[in-house]
Coordinates of C-alpha atoms in Angstrom, one line a residue:
K1 CA 4.9 5.7 -11.4
A2 CA 2.2 6.9 -13.5
L3 CA -0.3 7.3 -11.0
V4 CA 2.3 8.8 -8.6
E5 CA 2.5 11.6 -11.3
E6 CA -1.3 12.3 -11.9
G7 CA -1.7 12.8 -7.9
R8 CA -3.1 9.5 -7.3
V9 CA -1.7 7.0 -4.7
A10 CA -0.4 3.9 -6.3
V11 CA -0.7 0.4 -4.3
V12 CA 0.4 -2.9 -6.3
G13 CA 0.5 -6.1 -5.0
S14 CA 2.2 -9.4 -6.2
A15 CA 1.5 -13.0 -5.6
V16 CA 5.0 -14.2 -6.8
A17 CA 7.1 -15.8 -3.7
G18 CA 4.5 -14.7 -1.1
A19 CA 2.7 -11.1 -1.1
Q20 CA 4.9 -8.4 -2.3
F21 CA 3.8 -4.7 -2.2
V22 CA 4.8 -1.3 -3.3
V23 CA 2.9 2.1 -2.5
G24 CA 3.3 5.3 -4.0
V25 CA 2.6 8.6 -2.6
P26 CA 2.6 12.0 -4.6
D27 CA 3.6 15.4 -3.5
G28 CA 0.5 16.7 -1.6
V29 CA -1.2 14.2 -0.3
A30 CA -1.4 13.1 3.3
V31 CA -1.1 9.8 3.0
D32 CA 2.0 7.8 4.6
A33 CA 3.4 4.7 1.6
G34 CA 5.4 3.6 4.6
D35 CA 1.9 3.1 7.1
V36 CA 0.0 2.2 4.5
V37 CA 2.4 -0.8 3.0
G38 CA 3.2 -1.6 7.1
K39 CA -0.6 -2.2 7.4
L40 CA -1.0 -4.3 3.9
A41 CA 2.1 -6.6 4.5
R42 CA 0.5 -7.5 8.0
R43 CA -2.4 -8.8 6.4
V44 CA 0.0 -11.4 5.2
G45 CA 2.0 -12.2 8.0
G46 CA 5.2 -10.1 7.0
G47 CA 6.3 -6.6 7.6
G48 CA 7.4 -3.5 5.5
G49 CA 8.5 0.5 5.7
G50 CA 9.8 3.6 4.3
P51 CA 9.4 6.8 3.7
P52 CA 6.1 8.6 3.5
E53 CA 6.4 8.9 -0.4
F54 CA 7.5 5.1 -1.7
A55 CA 7.7 2.1 0.8
Q56 CA 7.4 -1.9 -0.1
G57 CA 7.3 -4.6 2.1
G58 CA 5.6 -8.4 1.9
G59 CA 4.8 -11.6 3.9
P60 CA 5.2 -15.4 3.1
D61 CA 0.9 -15.8 2.6
G62 CA 0.0 -14.8 -0.8
S63 CA -2.8 -16.7 -0.5
D64 CA -4.2 -13.3 1.7
L65 CA -2.9 -11.3 -0.9
D66 CA -6.5 -10.2 -2.9
D67 CA -7.9 -9.9 0.6
A68 CA -4.9 -7.1 1.6
L69 CA -5.9 -5.1 -1.5
A70 CA -9.3 -5.3 -0.9
D71 CA -8.2 -3.8 2.3
A72 CA -6.2 -1.1 0.4
P73 CA -9.2 1.7 0.2
D74 CA -10.3 1.5 3.8
I75 CA -6.3 2.0 5.0
L76 CA -5.9 5.3 2.5
R77 CA -9.0 6.4 4.0
E78 CA -7.8 5.8 7.8
G79 CA -4.3 7.6 6.7
L80 CA -6.5 10.5 5.0
G81 CA -8.2 10.6 8.4
E82 CA -12.0 10.5 6.9

């Protein structure tokens, strides 16, 4: 939550019972948390979504969590149109 309040996007992942993601986006940042979490969750064989400011999802392939999180910066840059 603190990261979001400082104007930074928070991407958190956990490999407990598969792979789980939570994405938080502060006001004024042109990234859609639902899109980001959906793309991350597809990398672990699942899905997810939510509103633009907060979303969650996951999938069964916990062994792919690290690779999915490594892709997060590129996914965020895509969301910003970079």
